[in-house]
mmCIF file of C-alpha atoms in Angstrom:
data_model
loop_
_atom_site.group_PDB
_atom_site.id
_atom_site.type_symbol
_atom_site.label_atom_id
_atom_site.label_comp_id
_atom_site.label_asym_id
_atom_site.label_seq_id
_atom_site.Cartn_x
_atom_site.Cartn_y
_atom_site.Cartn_z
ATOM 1 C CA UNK A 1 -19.702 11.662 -14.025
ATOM 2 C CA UNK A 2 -19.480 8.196 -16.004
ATOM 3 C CA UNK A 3 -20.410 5.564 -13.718
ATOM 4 C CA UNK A 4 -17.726 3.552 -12.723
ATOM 5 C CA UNK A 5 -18.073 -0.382 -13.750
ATOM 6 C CA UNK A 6 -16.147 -2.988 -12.241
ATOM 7 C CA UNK A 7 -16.089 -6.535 -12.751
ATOM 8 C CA UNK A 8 -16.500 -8.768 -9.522
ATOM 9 C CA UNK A 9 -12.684 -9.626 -9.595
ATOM 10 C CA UNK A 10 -9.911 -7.205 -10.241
ATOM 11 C CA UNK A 11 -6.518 -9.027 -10.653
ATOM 12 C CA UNK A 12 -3.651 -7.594 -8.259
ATOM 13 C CA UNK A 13 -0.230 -7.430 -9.751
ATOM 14 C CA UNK A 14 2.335 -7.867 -6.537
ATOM 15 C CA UNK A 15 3.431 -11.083 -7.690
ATOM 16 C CA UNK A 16 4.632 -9.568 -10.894
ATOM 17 C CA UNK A 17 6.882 -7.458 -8.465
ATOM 18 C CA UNK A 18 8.628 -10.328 -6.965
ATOM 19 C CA UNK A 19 6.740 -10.447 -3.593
ATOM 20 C CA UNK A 20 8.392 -12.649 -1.900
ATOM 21 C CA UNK A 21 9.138 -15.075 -5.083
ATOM 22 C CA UNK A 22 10.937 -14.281 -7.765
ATOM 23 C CA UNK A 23 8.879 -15.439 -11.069
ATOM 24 C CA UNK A 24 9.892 -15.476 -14.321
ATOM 25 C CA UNK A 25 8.961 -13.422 -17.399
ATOM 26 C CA UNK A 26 7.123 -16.733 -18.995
ATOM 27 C CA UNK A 27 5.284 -17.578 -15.992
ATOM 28 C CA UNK A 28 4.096 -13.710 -15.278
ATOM 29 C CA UNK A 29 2.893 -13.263 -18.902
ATOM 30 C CA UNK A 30 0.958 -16.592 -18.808
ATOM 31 C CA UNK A 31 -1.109 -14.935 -15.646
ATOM 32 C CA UNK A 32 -1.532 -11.963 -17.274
ATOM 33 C CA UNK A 33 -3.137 -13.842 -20.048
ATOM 34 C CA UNK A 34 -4.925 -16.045 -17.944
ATOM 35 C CA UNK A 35 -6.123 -12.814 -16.202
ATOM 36 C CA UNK A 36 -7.423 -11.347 -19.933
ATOM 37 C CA UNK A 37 -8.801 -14.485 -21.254
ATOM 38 C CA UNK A 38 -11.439 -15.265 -18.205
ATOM 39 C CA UNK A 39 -12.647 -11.828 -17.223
ATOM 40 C CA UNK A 40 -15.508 -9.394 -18.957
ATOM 41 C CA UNK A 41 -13.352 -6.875 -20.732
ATOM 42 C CA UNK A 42 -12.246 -4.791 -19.594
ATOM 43 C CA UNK A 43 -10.461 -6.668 -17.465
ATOM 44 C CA UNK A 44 -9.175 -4.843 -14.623
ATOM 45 C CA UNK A 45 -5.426 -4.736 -12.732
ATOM 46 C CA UNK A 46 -4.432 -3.219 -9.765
ATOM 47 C CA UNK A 47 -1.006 -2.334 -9.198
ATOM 48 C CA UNK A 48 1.589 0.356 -7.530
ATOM 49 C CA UNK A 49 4.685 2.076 -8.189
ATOM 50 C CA UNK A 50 6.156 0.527 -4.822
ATOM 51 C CA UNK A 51 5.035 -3.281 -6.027
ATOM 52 C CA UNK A 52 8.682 -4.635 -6.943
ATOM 53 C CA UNK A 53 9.770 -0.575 -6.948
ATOM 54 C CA UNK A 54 8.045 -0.297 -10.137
ATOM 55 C CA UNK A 55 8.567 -3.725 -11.624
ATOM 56 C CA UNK A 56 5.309 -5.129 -11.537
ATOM 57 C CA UNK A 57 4.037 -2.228 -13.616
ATOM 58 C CA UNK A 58 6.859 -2.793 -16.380
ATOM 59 C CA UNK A 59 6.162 -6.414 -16.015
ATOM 60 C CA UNK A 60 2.291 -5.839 -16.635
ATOM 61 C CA UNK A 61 3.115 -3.338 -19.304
ATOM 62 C CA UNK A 62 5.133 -5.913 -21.092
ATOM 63 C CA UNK A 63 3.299 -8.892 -20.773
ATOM 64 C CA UNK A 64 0.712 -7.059 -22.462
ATOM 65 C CA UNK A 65 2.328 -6.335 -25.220
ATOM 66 C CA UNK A 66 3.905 -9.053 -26.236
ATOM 67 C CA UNK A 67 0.145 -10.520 -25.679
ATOM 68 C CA UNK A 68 -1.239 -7.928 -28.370
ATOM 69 C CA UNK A 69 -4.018 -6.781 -25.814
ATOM 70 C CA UNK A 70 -5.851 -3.692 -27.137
ATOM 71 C CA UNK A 71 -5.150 -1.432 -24.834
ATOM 72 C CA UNK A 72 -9.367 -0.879 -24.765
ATOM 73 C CA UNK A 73 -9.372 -4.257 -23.449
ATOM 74 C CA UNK A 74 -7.780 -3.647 -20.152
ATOM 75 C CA UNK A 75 -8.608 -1.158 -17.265
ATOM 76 C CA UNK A 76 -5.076 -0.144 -15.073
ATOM 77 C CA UNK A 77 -5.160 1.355 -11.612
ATOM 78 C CA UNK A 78 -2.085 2.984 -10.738
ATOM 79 C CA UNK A 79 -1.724 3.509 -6.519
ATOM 80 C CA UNK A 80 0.479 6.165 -6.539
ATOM 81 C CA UNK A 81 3.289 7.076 -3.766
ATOM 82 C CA UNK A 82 6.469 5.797 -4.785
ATOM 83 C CA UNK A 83 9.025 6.776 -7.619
ATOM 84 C CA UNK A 84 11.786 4.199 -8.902
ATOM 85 C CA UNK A 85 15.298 5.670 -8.300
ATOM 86 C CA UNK A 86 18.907 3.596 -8.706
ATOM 87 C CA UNK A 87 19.520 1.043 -6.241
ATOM 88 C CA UNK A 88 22.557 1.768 -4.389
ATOM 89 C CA UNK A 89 22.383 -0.639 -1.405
ATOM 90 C CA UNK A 90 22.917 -4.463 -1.465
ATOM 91 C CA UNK A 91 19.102 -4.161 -1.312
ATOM 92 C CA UNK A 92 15.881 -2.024 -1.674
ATOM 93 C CA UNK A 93 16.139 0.114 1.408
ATOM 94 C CA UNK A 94 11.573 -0.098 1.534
ATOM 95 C CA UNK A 95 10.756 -3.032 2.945
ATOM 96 C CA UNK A 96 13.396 -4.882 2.885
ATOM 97 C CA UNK A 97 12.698 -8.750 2.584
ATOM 98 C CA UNK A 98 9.453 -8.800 1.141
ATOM 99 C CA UNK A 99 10.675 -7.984 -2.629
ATOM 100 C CA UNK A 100 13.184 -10.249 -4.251
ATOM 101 C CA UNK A 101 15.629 -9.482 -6.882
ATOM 102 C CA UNK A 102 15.116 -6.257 -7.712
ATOM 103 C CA UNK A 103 17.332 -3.902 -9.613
ATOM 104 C CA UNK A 104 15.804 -0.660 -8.620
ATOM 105 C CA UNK A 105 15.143 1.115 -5.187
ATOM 106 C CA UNK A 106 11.959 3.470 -4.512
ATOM 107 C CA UNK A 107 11.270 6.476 -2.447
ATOM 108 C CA UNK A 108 8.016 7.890 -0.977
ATOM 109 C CA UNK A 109 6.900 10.599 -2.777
ATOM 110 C CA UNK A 110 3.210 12.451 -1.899
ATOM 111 C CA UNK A 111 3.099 16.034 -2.890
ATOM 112 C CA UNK A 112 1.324 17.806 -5.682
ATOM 113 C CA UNK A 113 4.493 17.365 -8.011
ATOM 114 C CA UNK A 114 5.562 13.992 -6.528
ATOM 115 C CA UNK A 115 2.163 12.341 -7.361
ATOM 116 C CA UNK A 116 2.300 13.682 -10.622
ATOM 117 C CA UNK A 117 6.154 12.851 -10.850
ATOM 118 C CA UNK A 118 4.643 8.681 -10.182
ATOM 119 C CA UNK A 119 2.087 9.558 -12.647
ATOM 120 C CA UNK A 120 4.416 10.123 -15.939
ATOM 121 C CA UNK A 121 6.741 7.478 -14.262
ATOM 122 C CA UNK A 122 3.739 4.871 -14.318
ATOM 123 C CA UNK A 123 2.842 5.331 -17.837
ATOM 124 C CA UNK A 124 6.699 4.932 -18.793
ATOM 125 C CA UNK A 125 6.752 1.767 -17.453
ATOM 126 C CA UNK A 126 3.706 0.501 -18.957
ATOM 127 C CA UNK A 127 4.529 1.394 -22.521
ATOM 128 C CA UNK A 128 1.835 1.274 -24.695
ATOM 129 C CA UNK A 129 -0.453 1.022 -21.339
ATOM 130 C CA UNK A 130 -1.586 3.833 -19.348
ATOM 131 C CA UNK A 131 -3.333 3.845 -15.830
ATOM 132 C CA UNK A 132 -6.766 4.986 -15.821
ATOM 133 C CA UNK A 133 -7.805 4.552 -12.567
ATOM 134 C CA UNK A 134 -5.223 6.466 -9.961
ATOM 135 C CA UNK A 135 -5.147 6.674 -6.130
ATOM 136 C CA UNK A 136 -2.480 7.691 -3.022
ATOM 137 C CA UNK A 137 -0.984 4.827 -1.864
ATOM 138 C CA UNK A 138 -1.250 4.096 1.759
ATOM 139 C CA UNK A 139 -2.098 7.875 3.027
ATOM 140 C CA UNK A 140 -2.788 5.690 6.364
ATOM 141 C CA UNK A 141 0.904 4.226 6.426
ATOM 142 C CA UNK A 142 2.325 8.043 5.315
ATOM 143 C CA UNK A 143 0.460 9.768 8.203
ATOM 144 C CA UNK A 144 1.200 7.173 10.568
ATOM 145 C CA UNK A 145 5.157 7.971 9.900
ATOM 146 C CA UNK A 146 4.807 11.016 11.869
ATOM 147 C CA UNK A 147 6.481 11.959 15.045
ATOM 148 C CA UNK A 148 4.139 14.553 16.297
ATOM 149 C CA UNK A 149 0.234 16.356 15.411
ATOM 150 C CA UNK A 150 2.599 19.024 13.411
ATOM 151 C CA UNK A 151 4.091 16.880 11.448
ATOM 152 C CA UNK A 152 0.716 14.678 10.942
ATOM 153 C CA UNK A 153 -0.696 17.764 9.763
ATOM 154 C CA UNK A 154 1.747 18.588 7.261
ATOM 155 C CA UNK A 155 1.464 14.951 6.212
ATOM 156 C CA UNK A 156 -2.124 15.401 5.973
ATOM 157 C CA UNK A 157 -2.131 18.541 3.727
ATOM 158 C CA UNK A 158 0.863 16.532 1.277
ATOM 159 C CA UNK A 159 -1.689 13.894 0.226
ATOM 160 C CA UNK A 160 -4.947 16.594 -0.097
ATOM 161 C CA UNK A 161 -2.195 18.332 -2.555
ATOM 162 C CA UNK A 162 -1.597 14.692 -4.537
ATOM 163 C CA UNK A 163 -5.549 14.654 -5.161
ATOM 164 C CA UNK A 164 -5.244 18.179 -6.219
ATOM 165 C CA UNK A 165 -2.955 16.723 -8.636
ATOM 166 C CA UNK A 166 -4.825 13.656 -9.559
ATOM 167 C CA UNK A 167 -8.414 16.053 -9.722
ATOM 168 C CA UNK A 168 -6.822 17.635 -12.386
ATOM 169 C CA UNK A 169 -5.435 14.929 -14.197
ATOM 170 C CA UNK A 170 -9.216 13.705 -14.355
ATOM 171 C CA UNK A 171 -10.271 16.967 -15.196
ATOM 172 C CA UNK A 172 -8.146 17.019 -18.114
ATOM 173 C CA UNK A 173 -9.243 13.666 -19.509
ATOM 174 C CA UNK A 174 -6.126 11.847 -18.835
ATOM 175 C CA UNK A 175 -7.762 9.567 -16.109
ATOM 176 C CA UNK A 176 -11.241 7.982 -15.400
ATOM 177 C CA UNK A 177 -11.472 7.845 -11.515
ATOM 178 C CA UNK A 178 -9.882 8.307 -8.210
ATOM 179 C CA UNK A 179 -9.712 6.406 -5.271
ATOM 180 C CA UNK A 180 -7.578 5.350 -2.332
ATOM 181 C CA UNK A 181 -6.833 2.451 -0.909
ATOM 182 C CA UNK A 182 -5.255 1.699 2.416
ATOM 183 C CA UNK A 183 -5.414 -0.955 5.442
ATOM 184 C CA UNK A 184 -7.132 1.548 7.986
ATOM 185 C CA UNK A 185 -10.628 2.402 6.856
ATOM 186 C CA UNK A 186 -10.743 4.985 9.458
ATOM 187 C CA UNK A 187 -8.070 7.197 7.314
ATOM 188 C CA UNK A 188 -10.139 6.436 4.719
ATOM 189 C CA UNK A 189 -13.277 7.705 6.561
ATOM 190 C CA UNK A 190 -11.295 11.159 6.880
ATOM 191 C CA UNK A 191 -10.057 11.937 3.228
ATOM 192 C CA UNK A 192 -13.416 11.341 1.981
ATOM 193 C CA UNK A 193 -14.354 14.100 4.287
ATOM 194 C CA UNK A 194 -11.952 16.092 1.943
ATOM 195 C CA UNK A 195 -12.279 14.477 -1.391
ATOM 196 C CA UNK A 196 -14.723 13.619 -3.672
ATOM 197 C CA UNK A 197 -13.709 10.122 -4.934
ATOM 198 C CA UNK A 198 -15.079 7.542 -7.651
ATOM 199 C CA UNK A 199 -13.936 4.670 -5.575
ATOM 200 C CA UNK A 200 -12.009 3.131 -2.673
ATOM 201 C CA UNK A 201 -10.285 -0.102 -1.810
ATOM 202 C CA UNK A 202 -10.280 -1.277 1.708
ATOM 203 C CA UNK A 203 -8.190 -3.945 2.483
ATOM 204 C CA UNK A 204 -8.140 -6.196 6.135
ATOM 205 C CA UNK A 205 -10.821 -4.181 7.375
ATOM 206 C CA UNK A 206 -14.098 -6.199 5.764
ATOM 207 C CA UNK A 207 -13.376 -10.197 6.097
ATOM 208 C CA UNK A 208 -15.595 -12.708 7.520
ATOM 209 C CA UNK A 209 -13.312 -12.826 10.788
ATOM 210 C CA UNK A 210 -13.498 -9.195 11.520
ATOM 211 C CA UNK A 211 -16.648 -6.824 10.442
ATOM 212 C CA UNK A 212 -16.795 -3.627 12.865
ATOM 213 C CA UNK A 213 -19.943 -2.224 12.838
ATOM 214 C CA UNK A 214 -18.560 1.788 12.364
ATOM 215 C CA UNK A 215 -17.422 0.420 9.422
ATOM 216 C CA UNK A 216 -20.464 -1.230 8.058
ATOM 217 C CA UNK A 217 -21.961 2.083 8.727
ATOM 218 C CA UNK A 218 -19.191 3.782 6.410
ATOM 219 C CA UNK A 219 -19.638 1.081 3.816
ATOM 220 C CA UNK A 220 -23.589 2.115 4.056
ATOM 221 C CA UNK A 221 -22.917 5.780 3.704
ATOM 222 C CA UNK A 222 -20.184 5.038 0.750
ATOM 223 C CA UNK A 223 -23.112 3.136 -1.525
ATOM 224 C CA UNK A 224 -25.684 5.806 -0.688
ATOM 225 C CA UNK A 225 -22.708 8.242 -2.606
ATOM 226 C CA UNK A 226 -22.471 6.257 -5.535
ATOM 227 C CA UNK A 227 -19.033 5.471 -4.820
ATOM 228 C CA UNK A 228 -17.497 1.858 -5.564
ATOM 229 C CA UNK A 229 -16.107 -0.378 -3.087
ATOM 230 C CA UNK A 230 -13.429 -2.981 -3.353
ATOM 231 C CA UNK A 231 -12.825 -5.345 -0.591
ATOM 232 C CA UNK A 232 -9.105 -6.485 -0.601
ATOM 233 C CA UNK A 233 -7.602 -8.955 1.523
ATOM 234 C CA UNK A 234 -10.869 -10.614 2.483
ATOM 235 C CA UNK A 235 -8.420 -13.081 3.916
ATOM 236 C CA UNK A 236 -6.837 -11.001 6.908
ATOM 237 C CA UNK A 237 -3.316 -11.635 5.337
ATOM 238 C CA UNK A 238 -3.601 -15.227 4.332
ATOM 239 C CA UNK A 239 -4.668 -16.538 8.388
ATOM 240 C CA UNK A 240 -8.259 -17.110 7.148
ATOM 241 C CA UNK A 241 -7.102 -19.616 4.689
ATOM 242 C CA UNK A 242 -3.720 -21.501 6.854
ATOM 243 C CA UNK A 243 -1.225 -19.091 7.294
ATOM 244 C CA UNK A 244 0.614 -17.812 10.147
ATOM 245 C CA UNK A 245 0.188 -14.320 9.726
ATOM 246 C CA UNK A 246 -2.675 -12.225 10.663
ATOM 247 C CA UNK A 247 -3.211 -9.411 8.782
ATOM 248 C CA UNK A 248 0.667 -9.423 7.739
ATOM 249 C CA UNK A 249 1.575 -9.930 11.619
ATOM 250 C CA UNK A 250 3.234 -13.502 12.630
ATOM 251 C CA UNK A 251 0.788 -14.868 15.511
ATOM 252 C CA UNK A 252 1.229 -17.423 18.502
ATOM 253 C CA UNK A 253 -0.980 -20.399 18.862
ATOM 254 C CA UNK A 254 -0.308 -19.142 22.752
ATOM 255 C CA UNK A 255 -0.784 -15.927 22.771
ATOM 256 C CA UNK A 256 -3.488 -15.894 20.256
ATOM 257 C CA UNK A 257 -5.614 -18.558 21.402
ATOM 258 C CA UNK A 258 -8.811 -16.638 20.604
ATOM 259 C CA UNK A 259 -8.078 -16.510 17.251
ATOM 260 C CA UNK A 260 -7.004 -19.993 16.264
ATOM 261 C CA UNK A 261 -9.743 -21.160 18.009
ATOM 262 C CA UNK A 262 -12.061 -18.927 15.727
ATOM 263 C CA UNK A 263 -10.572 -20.550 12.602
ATOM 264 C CA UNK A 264 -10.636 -23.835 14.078
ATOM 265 C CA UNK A 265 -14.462 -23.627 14.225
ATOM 266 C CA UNK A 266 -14.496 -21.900 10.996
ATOM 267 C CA UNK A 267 -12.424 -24.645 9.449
ATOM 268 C CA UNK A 268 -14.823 -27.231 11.097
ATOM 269 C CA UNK A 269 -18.044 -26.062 9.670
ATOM 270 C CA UNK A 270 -16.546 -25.148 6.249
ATOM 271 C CA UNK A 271 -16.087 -29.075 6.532
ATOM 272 C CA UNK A 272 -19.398 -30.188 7.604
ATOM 273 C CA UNK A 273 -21.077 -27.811 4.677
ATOM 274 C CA UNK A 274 -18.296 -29.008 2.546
ATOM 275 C CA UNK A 275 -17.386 -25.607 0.851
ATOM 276 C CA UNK A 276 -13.608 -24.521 1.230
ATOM 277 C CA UNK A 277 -12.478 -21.119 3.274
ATOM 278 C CA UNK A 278 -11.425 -19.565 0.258
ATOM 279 C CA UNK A 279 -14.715 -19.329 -0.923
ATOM 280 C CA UNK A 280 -16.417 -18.603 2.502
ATOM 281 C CA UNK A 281 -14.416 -15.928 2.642
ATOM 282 C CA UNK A 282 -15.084 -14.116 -0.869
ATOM 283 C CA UNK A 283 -18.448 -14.664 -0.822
ATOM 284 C CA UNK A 284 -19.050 -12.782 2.685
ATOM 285 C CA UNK A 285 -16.222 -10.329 1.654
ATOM 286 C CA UNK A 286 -18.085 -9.500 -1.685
ATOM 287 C CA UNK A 287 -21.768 -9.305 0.286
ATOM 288 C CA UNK A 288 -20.479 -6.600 2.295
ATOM 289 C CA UNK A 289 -22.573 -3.620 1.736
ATOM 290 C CA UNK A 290 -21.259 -1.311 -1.059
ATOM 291 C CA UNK A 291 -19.075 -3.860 -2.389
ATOM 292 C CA UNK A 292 -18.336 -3.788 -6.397
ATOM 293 C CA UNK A 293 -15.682 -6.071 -6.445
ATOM 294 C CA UNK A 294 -12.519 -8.202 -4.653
ATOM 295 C CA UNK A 295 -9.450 -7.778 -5.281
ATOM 296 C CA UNK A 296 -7.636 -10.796 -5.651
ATOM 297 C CA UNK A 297 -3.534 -12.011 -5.967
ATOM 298 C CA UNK A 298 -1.862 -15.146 -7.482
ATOM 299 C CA UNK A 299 1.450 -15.991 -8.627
ATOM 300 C CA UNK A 300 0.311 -19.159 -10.174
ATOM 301 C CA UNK A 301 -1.499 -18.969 -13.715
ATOM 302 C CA UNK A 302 -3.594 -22.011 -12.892
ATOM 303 C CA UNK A 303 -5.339 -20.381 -9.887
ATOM 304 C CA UNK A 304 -6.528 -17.511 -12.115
ATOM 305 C CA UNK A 305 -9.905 -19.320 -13.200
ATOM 306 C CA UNK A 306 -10.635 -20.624 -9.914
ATOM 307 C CA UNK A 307 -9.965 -17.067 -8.873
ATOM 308 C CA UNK A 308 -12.673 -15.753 -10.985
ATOM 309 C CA UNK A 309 -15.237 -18.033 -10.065
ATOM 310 C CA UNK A 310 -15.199 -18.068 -6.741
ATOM 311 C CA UNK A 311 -17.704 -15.180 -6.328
ATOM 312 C CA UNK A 312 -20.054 -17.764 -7.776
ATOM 313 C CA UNK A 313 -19.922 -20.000 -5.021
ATOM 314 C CA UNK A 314 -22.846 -21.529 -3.147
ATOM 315 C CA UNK A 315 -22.609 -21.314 0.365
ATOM 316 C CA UNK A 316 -25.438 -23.527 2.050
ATOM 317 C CA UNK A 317 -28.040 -21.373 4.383
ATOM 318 C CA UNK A 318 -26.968 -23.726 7.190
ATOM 319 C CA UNK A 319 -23.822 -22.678 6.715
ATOM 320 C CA UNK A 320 -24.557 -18.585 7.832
ATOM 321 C CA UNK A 321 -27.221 -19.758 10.564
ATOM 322 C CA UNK A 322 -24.233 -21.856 12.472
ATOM 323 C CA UNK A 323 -21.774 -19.029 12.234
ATOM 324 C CA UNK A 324 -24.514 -16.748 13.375
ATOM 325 C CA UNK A 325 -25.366 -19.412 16.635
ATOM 326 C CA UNK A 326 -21.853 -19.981 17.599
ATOM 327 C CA UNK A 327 -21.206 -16.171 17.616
ATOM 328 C CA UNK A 328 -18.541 -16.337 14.406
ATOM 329 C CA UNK A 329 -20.406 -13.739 12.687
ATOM 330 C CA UNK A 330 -22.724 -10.971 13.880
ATOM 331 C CA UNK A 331 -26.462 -11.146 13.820
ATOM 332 C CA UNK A 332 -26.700 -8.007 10.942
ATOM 333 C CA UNK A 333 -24.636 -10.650 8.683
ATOM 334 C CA UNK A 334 -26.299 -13.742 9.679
ATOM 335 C CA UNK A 335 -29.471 -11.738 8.982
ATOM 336 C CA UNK A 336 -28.290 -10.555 5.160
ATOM 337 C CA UNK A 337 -27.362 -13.965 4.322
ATOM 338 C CA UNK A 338 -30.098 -16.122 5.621
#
């Protein structure tokens, strides 16, 4: 098999889906460009079928386009899982809220034909663009639907029939790799068991707040296989660097005292080394054993280049020894940064 190259930062494509803003044509083709101009080509997206019920991928598509972009230039992956259908309802009846303005719904879809069904529907959308690097979306978030082991079962056996599907695809020359991504490593763990896969994205598992040692030991095992790790949402949902939510769940100062008082100390000695979270973060997130490459999201064009150097940030030794003495990160860190 080819080895699979990634670039340190691989450019995520919600926003072009109208999470939670809607942004204009203008603004999303400017970060697409921004994306293009300050990466080693190829340069890489990530995007889904479900982001903005297939919008972000027609908005990628486009942008692309009408930037000329040889399609060479640019490496797509495609997480798989949801088809576009009409919109019938006053809105999207999948997570309602989160997208904004949309003019299609989506439904889940993980079979052998469903996966390949969000396959041909992908490539529509991106025109002249096709995704070379394909996945199931959120198998965790699919078998966690169930009501009881029977039903987990089936569920379980729905998404070994997508990677039938997406085997063959690869076997036929009409992909490059397959992965999965998903938010609990552990179902991860368990279709790797299952499937031979070129990569996989784990995402508010690996941050500087939160580093289980099981899955270090995974991480250790996955690099050992040759297979490529991307660490996504090194930021535990935006908490790490001043939001509310941890790991996409609203907190309480009260009730989670432990925590705040984590980032508080975090947030003090990011001061006293004068570095910024952001770049705490990425740095420690990127470190992680196994780790290719972070996945990172903007909706602003101007935060693209500060995106893509952040990996090169200096992070003073000081910095790792005090986290490591006031118990903020474990001694097997501490130890691999020091």
């Amino acid at each position: 098999m080819e080895e699979l190259t990634l670039p340190k930062v691989i450019f995520g494509t919600s926003g072009l889906g109208n999470l939670y803003v809607v942004l204009p044509d203008e603004v999303k083709r400017s970060i697409v460009n921004e994306s293009i101009k300050y990466s080693p080509r190829p340069a890489v997206f990530d995007s889904a079928g479900k982001y903005g019920a297939g919008l972000a991928l027609e908005s990628l598509g486009r942008s692309l386009k009408e930037l000329n972009i040889n399609p060479k230039d640019v490496l797509i992956s495609n997480k798989l899982g949801w088809l576009r259908t009409e919109l019938k309802t006053a809105e999207p009846t999948f997570e309602p809220g989160i997208w904004k303005n949309l003019e299609h719904d989506a439904v889940q879809k993980i079979s052998y034909d469903g996966i390949l069904e969000c396959y041909e529907q992908g490539n529509k959308l991106l025109g002249n663009y096709h995704a070379q690097l394909v996945s199931v979306h959120d198998p965790d978030e699919y078998l966690a639907a169930s009501d009881d082991e029977e039903e987990k079962k089936r569920r379980y056996q729905d998404i070994l029939d997508a990677y039938r599907a997406l085997n063959e695809l690869k076997q036929a020359g009409k992909v490059k790799a397959i992965g999965v991504g998903a938010k609990d490593w552990r179902i991860i763990r368990k279709i790797t068991e299952d499937v031979k896969l070129d990569w996989v994205m784990i995402a508010n598992s690996m941050t500087i707040h939160s580093h289980p040692t099981p899955l270090v030991d995974f991480m250790q095992q996955l690099s050992h296989q040759g297979v490529a790790v991307i660490n996504s949402s090194v930021f535990n949902g935006g908490f790490l660097t001043g939001s509310a939510y941890y790991n996409y769940q609203l907190t309480d100062p009260e009730k989670d005292k432990n925590l705040y008082h984590w980032r508080q100390q975090f947030y003090q000695l990011c001061e006293d080394y004068k570095i910024r979270p952001v770049e705490a973060c990425v740095i420690f997130g990127l470190n992680a054993p196994g780790v290719t490459s972070i996945a990172l999201n903007t909706t602003q064009a101007e935060r693209v280049v500060q995106n893509v150097a952040l990996p090169n940030s200096i992070i003073p030794e000081g910095f790792w020894k005090k986290m490591k003495e006031r118990g903020l990160i474990d001694q097997f860190y501490a130890s691999s940064y020091l």
